[in-house]
Short mmCIF file of N, CA, C and O in Angstrom, two decimals:
data_model
loop_
_atom_site.label_atom_id
_atom_site.label_comp_id
_atom_site.label_asym_id
_atom_site.label_seq_id
_atom_site.Cartn_x
_atom_site.Cartn_y
_atom_site.Cartn_z
N MET A 17 108.02 77.62 93.72
CA MET A 17 109.27 77.61 92.99
C MET A 17 109.01 77.94 91.54
O MET A 17 108.03 77.52 90.96
N TRP A 18 109.95 78.66 90.96
CA TRP A 18 109.85 78.97 89.55
C TRP A 18 110.40 77.81 88.74
O TRP A 18 111.46 77.27 89.05
N LYS A 19 109.68 77.44 87.73
CA LYS A 19 110.17 76.39 86.84
C LYS A 19 111.00 77.03 85.75
O LYS A 19 110.73 78.13 85.31
N LYS A 20 112.02 76.33 85.34
CA LYS A 20 112.90 76.84 84.31
C LYS A 20 112.09 77.11 83.05
O LYS A 20 111.32 76.27 82.60
N GLY A 21 112.25 78.31 82.52
CA GLY A 21 111.57 78.68 81.29
C GLY A 21 110.20 79.31 81.50
O GLY A 21 109.62 79.82 80.57
N LYS A 22 109.69 79.31 82.73
CA LYS A 22 108.38 79.90 82.98
C LYS A 22 108.54 81.41 83.11
O LYS A 22 109.38 81.90 83.86
N LYS A 23 107.72 82.15 82.39
CA LYS A 23 107.78 83.60 82.45
C LYS A 23 106.92 84.10 83.60
O LYS A 23 105.83 83.61 83.84
N ARG A 24 107.45 85.10 84.28
CA ARG A 24 106.69 85.73 85.36
C ARG A 24 105.84 86.84 84.77
O ARG A 24 106.22 87.48 83.81
N THR A 25 104.69 87.07 85.37
CA THR A 25 103.85 88.18 84.93
C THR A 25 104.48 89.48 85.37
O THR A 25 105.36 89.50 86.25
N ASP A 26 104.05 90.60 84.80
CA ASP A 26 104.58 91.90 85.20
C ASP A 26 104.35 92.13 86.68
O ASP A 26 105.19 92.68 87.38
N GLU A 27 103.18 91.72 87.19
CA GLU A 27 102.86 91.90 88.60
C GLU A 27 103.80 91.11 89.48
O GLU A 27 104.29 91.59 90.49
N GLU A 28 104.09 89.86 89.11
CA GLU A 28 105.00 89.03 89.88
C GLU A 28 106.41 89.59 89.84
O GLU A 28 107.12 89.61 90.84
N ALA A 29 106.84 90.05 88.70
CA ALA A 29 108.19 90.60 88.55
C ALA A 29 108.36 91.86 89.38
O ALA A 29 109.43 92.13 89.91
N ALA A 30 107.29 92.65 89.52
CA ALA A 30 107.35 93.88 90.29
C ALA A 30 107.31 93.60 91.78
O ALA A 30 107.60 94.47 92.59
N GLY A 31 106.92 92.40 92.17
CA GLY A 31 106.89 92.06 93.58
C GLY A 31 105.55 92.29 94.23
O GLY A 31 105.39 92.08 95.41
N GLY A 32 104.55 92.73 93.49
CA GLY A 32 103.23 92.96 94.06
C GLY A 32 102.47 91.67 94.14
O GLY A 32 102.91 90.62 93.72
N ASP A 33 101.28 91.74 94.75
CA ASP A 33 100.44 90.56 94.78
C ASP A 33 99.03 90.93 94.39
O ASP A 33 98.73 92.07 94.12
N SER A 34 98.16 89.95 94.35
CA SER A 34 96.83 90.14 93.78
C SER A 34 95.93 91.04 94.61
O SER A 34 94.93 91.53 94.10
N ASP A 35 96.24 91.30 95.90
CA ASP A 35 95.36 92.16 96.68
C ASP A 35 95.77 93.62 96.62
O ASP A 35 95.26 94.45 97.35
N GLY A 36 96.71 93.96 95.73
CA GLY A 36 97.09 95.35 95.53
C GLY A 36 98.16 95.83 96.49
O GLY A 36 98.43 97.02 96.55
N ALA A 37 98.75 94.96 97.27
CA ALA A 37 99.79 95.36 98.20
C ALA A 37 101.03 95.78 97.42
O ALA A 37 101.29 95.27 96.34
N PRO A 38 101.79 96.73 97.95
CA PRO A 38 102.97 97.19 97.24
C PRO A 38 104.07 96.14 97.25
O PRO A 38 104.04 95.22 98.06
N PRO A 39 105.05 96.29 96.36
CA PRO A 39 106.19 95.38 96.39
C PRO A 39 106.83 95.43 97.77
O PRO A 39 106.90 96.47 98.39
N SER A 40 107.32 94.30 98.25
CA SER A 40 107.79 94.23 99.62
C SER A 40 109.17 94.84 99.83
O SER A 40 109.45 95.33 100.90
N LYS A 41 110.05 94.80 98.83
CA LYS A 41 111.42 95.25 99.07
C LYS A 41 111.70 96.65 98.55
O LYS A 41 112.53 97.35 99.08
N LYS A 42 111.03 97.07 97.50
CA LYS A 42 111.36 98.33 96.87
C LYS A 42 110.21 99.32 97.00
O LYS A 42 109.06 98.95 97.00
N LEU A 43 110.57 100.59 97.10
CA LEU A 43 109.56 101.63 97.09
C LEU A 43 109.17 101.92 95.65
O LEU A 43 110.00 101.86 94.75
N ALA A 44 107.91 102.25 95.45
CA ALA A 44 107.50 102.68 94.12
C ALA A 44 108.20 104.00 93.83
O ALA A 44 108.53 104.76 94.73
N LYS A 45 108.42 104.29 92.56
CA LYS A 45 109.14 105.50 92.19
C LYS A 45 108.43 106.73 92.76
O LYS A 45 107.22 106.87 92.62
N GLY A 46 109.17 107.57 93.44
CA GLY A 46 108.60 108.78 94.01
C GLY A 46 108.02 108.56 95.40
O GLY A 46 107.65 109.49 96.07
N ASP A 47 107.94 107.33 95.86
CA ASP A 47 107.42 107.04 97.19
C ASP A 47 108.51 107.28 98.20
O ASP A 47 109.67 106.99 97.98
N SER A 48 108.16 107.77 99.35
CA SER A 48 109.09 107.90 100.46
C SER A 48 108.28 107.95 101.74
O SER A 48 107.06 108.05 101.72
N GLU A 49 108.97 107.90 102.86
CA GLU A 49 108.26 107.90 104.12
C GLU A 49 107.51 109.21 104.33
O GLU A 49 106.53 109.24 105.07
N GLU A 50 107.92 110.30 103.69
CA GLU A 50 107.26 111.59 103.87
C GLU A 50 105.94 111.68 103.11
O GLU A 50 105.17 112.58 103.34
N ASP A 51 105.68 110.76 102.19
CA ASP A 51 104.47 110.81 101.37
C ASP A 51 103.21 110.43 102.14
O ASP A 51 102.12 110.67 101.67
N GLY A 52 103.36 109.82 103.31
CA GLY A 52 102.20 109.38 104.08
C GLY A 52 102.09 110.16 105.37
O GLY A 52 102.99 110.88 105.78
N ILE A 53 100.95 110.01 106.04
CA ILE A 53 100.74 110.62 107.33
C ILE A 53 100.97 109.53 108.37
O ILE A 53 100.25 108.53 108.39
N VAL A 54 101.99 109.70 109.20
CA VAL A 54 102.25 108.72 110.25
C VAL A 54 101.22 108.94 111.34
O VAL A 54 101.16 110.00 111.96
N VAL A 55 100.37 107.95 111.53
CA VAL A 55 99.30 108.06 112.52
C VAL A 55 99.84 107.76 113.91
O VAL A 55 99.54 108.46 114.86
N CYS A 56 100.65 106.69 114.02
CA CYS A 56 101.26 106.38 115.30
C CYS A 56 102.48 105.51 115.10
O CYS A 56 102.62 104.85 114.08
N GLU A 57 103.34 105.52 116.11
CA GLU A 57 104.49 104.63 116.13
C GLU A 57 104.19 103.56 117.15
O GLU A 57 103.98 103.86 118.33
N LEU A 58 104.12 102.32 116.70
CA LEU A 58 103.81 101.21 117.59
C LEU A 58 105.01 100.84 118.45
O LEU A 58 104.85 100.37 119.57
N SER A 59 106.19 101.01 117.90
CA SER A 59 107.44 100.78 118.62
C SER A 59 108.51 101.58 117.89
O SER A 59 108.21 102.33 116.96
N LYS A 60 109.74 101.36 118.29
CA LYS A 60 110.85 102.11 117.68
C LYS A 60 110.88 101.95 116.16
O LYS A 60 111.13 102.92 115.44
N ASN A 61 110.61 100.74 115.68
CA ASN A 61 110.73 100.48 114.24
C ASN A 61 109.42 100.12 113.55
O ASN A 61 109.44 99.66 112.41
N ARG A 62 108.29 100.27 114.22
CA ARG A 62 107.00 99.92 113.60
C ARG A 62 106.09 101.13 113.61
O ARG A 62 105.94 101.81 114.62
N ARG A 63 105.45 101.36 112.47
CA ARG A 63 104.58 102.53 112.31
C ARG A 63 103.28 102.17 111.61
O ARG A 63 103.23 101.25 110.80
N VAL A 64 102.26 102.95 111.91
CA VAL A 64 101.00 102.89 111.18
C VAL A 64 100.90 104.22 110.45
O VAL A 64 101.02 105.29 111.06
N SER A 65 100.69 104.16 109.14
CA SER A 65 100.56 105.39 108.38
C SER A 65 99.44 105.25 107.36
O SER A 65 99.01 104.14 107.03
N VAL A 66 98.97 106.37 106.90
CA VAL A 66 97.97 106.42 105.83
C VAL A 66 98.65 107.14 104.68
O VAL A 66 99.21 108.23 104.86
N ARG A 67 98.64 106.50 103.52
CA ARG A 67 99.33 107.09 102.38
C ARG A 67 98.63 106.74 101.08
O ARG A 67 97.74 105.89 101.04
N SER A 68 99.08 107.37 100.05
CA SER A 68 98.57 107.08 98.71
C SER A 68 99.57 106.18 98.01
O SER A 68 100.78 106.44 98.04
N TRP A 69 99.07 105.10 97.44
CA TRP A 69 99.92 104.19 96.67
C TRP A 69 99.19 103.86 95.39
O TRP A 69 98.07 103.37 95.42
N GLN A 70 99.83 104.14 94.27
CA GLN A 70 99.25 103.94 92.94
C GLN A 70 97.87 104.58 92.84
O GLN A 70 96.93 104.02 92.29
N GLY A 71 97.75 105.77 93.41
CA GLY A 71 96.51 106.55 93.32
C GLY A 71 95.41 106.10 94.27
O GLY A 71 94.31 106.63 94.21
N LYS A 72 95.71 105.15 95.15
CA LYS A 72 94.71 104.67 96.11
C LYS A 72 95.21 104.91 97.53
O LYS A 72 96.41 104.81 97.79
N ILE A 73 94.29 105.20 98.43
CA ILE A 73 94.64 105.40 99.83
C ILE A 73 94.76 104.04 100.50
O ILE A 73 93.90 103.17 100.33
N VAL A 74 95.85 103.83 101.26
CA VAL A 74 96.06 102.59 101.99
C VAL A 74 96.44 102.89 103.44
O VAL A 74 97.01 103.93 103.74
N VAL A 75 96.09 101.98 104.33
CA VAL A 75 96.55 102.01 105.71
C VAL A 75 97.73 101.05 105.76
O VAL A 75 97.58 99.87 105.48
N ASP A 76 98.90 101.58 106.08
CA ASP A 76 100.14 100.82 106.01
C ASP A 76 100.65 100.56 107.42
O ASP A 76 100.90 101.50 108.18
N ILE A 77 100.80 99.30 107.79
CA ILE A 77 101.37 98.90 109.07
C ILE A 77 102.67 98.20 108.72
O ILE A 77 102.67 97.14 108.11
N ARG A 78 103.81 98.81 109.09
CA ARG A 78 105.07 98.35 108.53
C ARG A 78 106.23 98.54 109.50
O ARG A 78 106.23 99.43 110.33
N GLU A 79 107.23 97.66 109.35
CA GLU A 79 108.50 97.82 110.06
C GLU A 79 109.43 98.69 109.21
O GLU A 79 109.38 98.65 107.98
N PHE A 80 110.26 99.46 109.89
CA PHE A 80 111.22 100.33 109.22
C PHE A 80 112.62 100.00 109.70
O PHE A 80 112.80 99.39 110.75
N TYR A 81 113.60 100.38 108.90
CA TYR A 81 115.00 100.20 109.29
C TYR A 81 115.77 101.44 108.86
O TYR A 81 115.31 102.22 108.04
N VAL A 82 116.95 101.62 109.44
CA VAL A 82 117.79 102.79 109.12
C VAL A 82 118.97 102.31 108.30
O VAL A 82 119.66 101.36 108.65
N LYS A 83 119.20 102.98 107.16
CA LYS A 83 120.34 102.68 106.29
C LYS A 83 120.91 104.00 105.81
O LYS A 83 120.19 104.83 105.25
N ASP A 84 122.18 104.19 106.03
CA ASP A 84 122.88 105.42 105.63
C ASP A 84 122.17 106.66 106.15
O ASP A 84 122.03 107.68 105.46
N GLY A 85 121.67 106.59 107.38
CA GLY A 85 121.02 107.73 108.01
C GLY A 85 119.58 107.96 107.58
O GLY A 85 118.95 108.90 108.04
N LYS A 86 119.08 107.14 106.68
CA LYS A 86 117.70 107.29 106.20
C LYS A 86 116.83 106.18 106.79
O LYS A 86 117.26 105.03 106.86
N THR A 87 115.63 106.53 107.19
CA THR A 87 114.67 105.54 107.65
C THR A 87 113.89 105.04 106.45
O THR A 87 113.26 105.83 105.74
N LEU A 88 113.94 103.73 106.22
CA LEU A 88 113.31 103.14 105.04
C LEU A 88 112.32 102.05 105.46
O LEU A 88 112.52 101.38 106.47
N PRO A 89 111.26 101.86 104.65
CA PRO A 89 110.30 100.80 104.97
C PRO A 89 110.90 99.43 104.68
O PRO A 89 111.59 99.25 103.68
N GLY A 90 110.64 98.49 105.55
CA GLY A 90 111.11 97.12 105.37
C GLY A 90 110.09 96.28 104.63
O GLY A 90 109.00 96.73 104.29
N LYS A 91 110.45 95.02 104.39
CA LYS A 91 109.55 94.14 103.66
C LYS A 91 108.45 93.57 104.56
O LYS A 91 107.45 93.09 104.07
N LYS A 92 108.65 93.65 105.88
CA LYS A 92 107.64 93.13 106.80
C LYS A 92 106.58 94.20 107.05
O LYS A 92 106.87 95.27 107.58
N GLY A 93 105.38 93.89 106.65
CA GLY A 93 104.29 94.82 106.86
C GLY A 93 103.13 94.48 105.97
O GLY A 93 103.16 93.52 105.20
N ILE A 94 102.09 95.30 106.09
CA ILE A 94 100.89 95.09 105.29
C ILE A 94 100.29 96.44 104.94
O ILE A 94 100.32 97.37 105.73
N SER A 95 99.78 96.53 103.72
CA SER A 95 99.05 97.72 103.27
C SER A 95 97.61 97.29 103.03
O SER A 95 97.35 96.42 102.20
N LEU A 96 96.71 97.88 103.77
CA LEU A 96 95.29 97.55 103.65
C LEU A 96 94.58 98.56 102.77
O LEU A 96 94.71 99.77 102.97
N SER A 97 93.85 98.05 101.79
CA SER A 97 93.02 98.94 100.96
C SER A 97 91.90 99.48 101.85
O SER A 97 91.67 99.00 102.96
N MET A 98 91.17 100.47 101.37
CA MET A 98 90.08 101.03 102.15
C MET A 98 89.00 99.98 102.44
O MET A 98 88.46 99.95 103.55
N ASP A 99 88.72 99.09 101.50
CA ASP A 99 87.75 98.02 101.74
C ASP A 99 88.23 97.10 102.86
O ASP A 99 87.46 96.74 103.75
N GLN A 100 89.50 96.73 102.82
CA GLN A 100 90.06 95.86 103.85
C GLN A 100 90.09 96.56 105.20
O GLN A 100 89.80 95.96 106.24
N TRP A 101 90.44 97.85 105.20
CA TRP A 101 90.47 98.63 106.44
C TRP A 101 89.08 98.71 107.07
O TRP A 101 88.92 98.53 108.28
N LYS A 102 88.05 98.92 106.26
CA LYS A 102 86.68 99.00 106.78
C LYS A 102 86.26 97.68 107.41
O LYS A 102 85.62 97.66 108.46
N ILE A 103 86.62 96.56 106.79
CA ILE A 103 86.29 95.24 107.34
C ILE A 103 86.98 95.04 108.68
O ILE A 103 86.37 94.61 109.66
N LEU A 104 88.27 95.36 108.76
CA LEU A 104 89.01 95.24 110.01
C LEU A 104 88.39 96.12 111.09
O LEU A 104 88.19 95.68 112.22
N ARG A 105 88.07 97.36 110.73
CA ARG A 105 87.49 98.30 111.68
C ARG A 105 86.15 97.81 112.21
O ARG A 105 85.84 97.95 113.39
N GLU A 106 85.34 97.19 111.35
CA GLU A 106 84.03 96.67 111.76
C GLU A 106 84.16 95.49 112.72
O GLU A 106 83.23 95.21 113.46
N HIS A 107 85.30 94.81 112.71
CA HIS A 107 85.49 93.63 113.55
C HIS A 107 86.40 93.88 114.76
O HIS A 107 86.80 92.94 115.43
N ILE A 108 86.69 95.13 115.06
CA ILE A 108 87.63 95.44 116.14
C ILE A 108 87.11 94.96 117.50
O ILE A 108 87.88 94.49 118.33
N ASP A 109 85.80 95.02 117.73
CA ASP A 109 85.24 94.54 119.00
C ASP A 109 85.44 93.03 119.14
O ASP A 109 85.79 92.53 120.22
N ASP A 110 85.23 92.30 118.05
CA ASP A 110 85.45 90.85 118.06
C ASP A 110 86.91 90.52 118.31
O ASP A 110 87.24 89.57 119.04
N ILE A 111 87.81 91.30 117.73
CA ILE A 111 89.24 91.09 117.90
C ILE A 111 89.61 91.34 119.36
O ILE A 111 90.32 90.55 119.98
N ASN A 112 89.11 92.45 119.94
CA ASN A 112 89.39 92.76 121.34
C ASN A 112 88.89 91.67 122.27
O ASN A 112 89.55 91.30 123.23
N GLU A 113 87.71 91.14 121.98
CA GLU A 113 87.14 90.07 122.79
C GLU A 113 88.03 88.81 122.71
O GLU A 113 88.31 88.19 123.72
N ALA A 114 88.47 88.46 121.51
CA ALA A 114 89.33 87.29 121.34
C ALA A 114 90.67 87.47 122.05
O ALA A 114 91.19 86.54 122.66
N VAL A 115 91.21 88.68 122.01
CA VAL A 115 92.47 88.96 122.70
C VAL A 115 92.28 88.80 124.20
O VAL A 115 93.10 88.19 124.89
N GLY A 116 91.16 89.32 124.72
CA GLY A 116 90.86 89.20 126.14
C GLY A 116 90.71 87.76 126.59
O GLY A 116 91.15 87.38 127.68
N GLU A 117 90.11 86.93 125.75
CA GLU A 117 89.92 85.53 126.08
C GLU A 117 91.22 84.75 126.08
O GLU A 117 91.37 83.76 126.77
N ASN A 118 92.17 85.19 125.28
CA ASN A 118 93.43 84.46 125.14
C ASN A 118 94.59 85.08 125.90
O ASN A 118 95.71 84.59 125.80
N ALA A 119 94.32 86.15 126.63
CA ALA A 119 95.39 86.84 127.35
C ALA A 119 95.74 86.14 128.65
O ALA A 119 95.04 85.42 129.23
#
């Protein structure tokens, strides 16, 4: 909760967080769904894409919605930096094993 009189940092006001993820509700200026390469569609409204955000390449797993005929990114999703993507990729066998054990 925000305390009365407490100033938010520029990062907090923009909606970003400390791991470099983009703001959840708004697109950065000039950003659009066409700026990235859609790698796959997980479902009707979920996509995996690779795009540039603030000059860095990110793997974006995000839900989309349609408004006024335009498909827009929703607030639900995650943008992984290249370091985070490499860690996830290195652990994919462990993840598959855990999924198999819990299925």
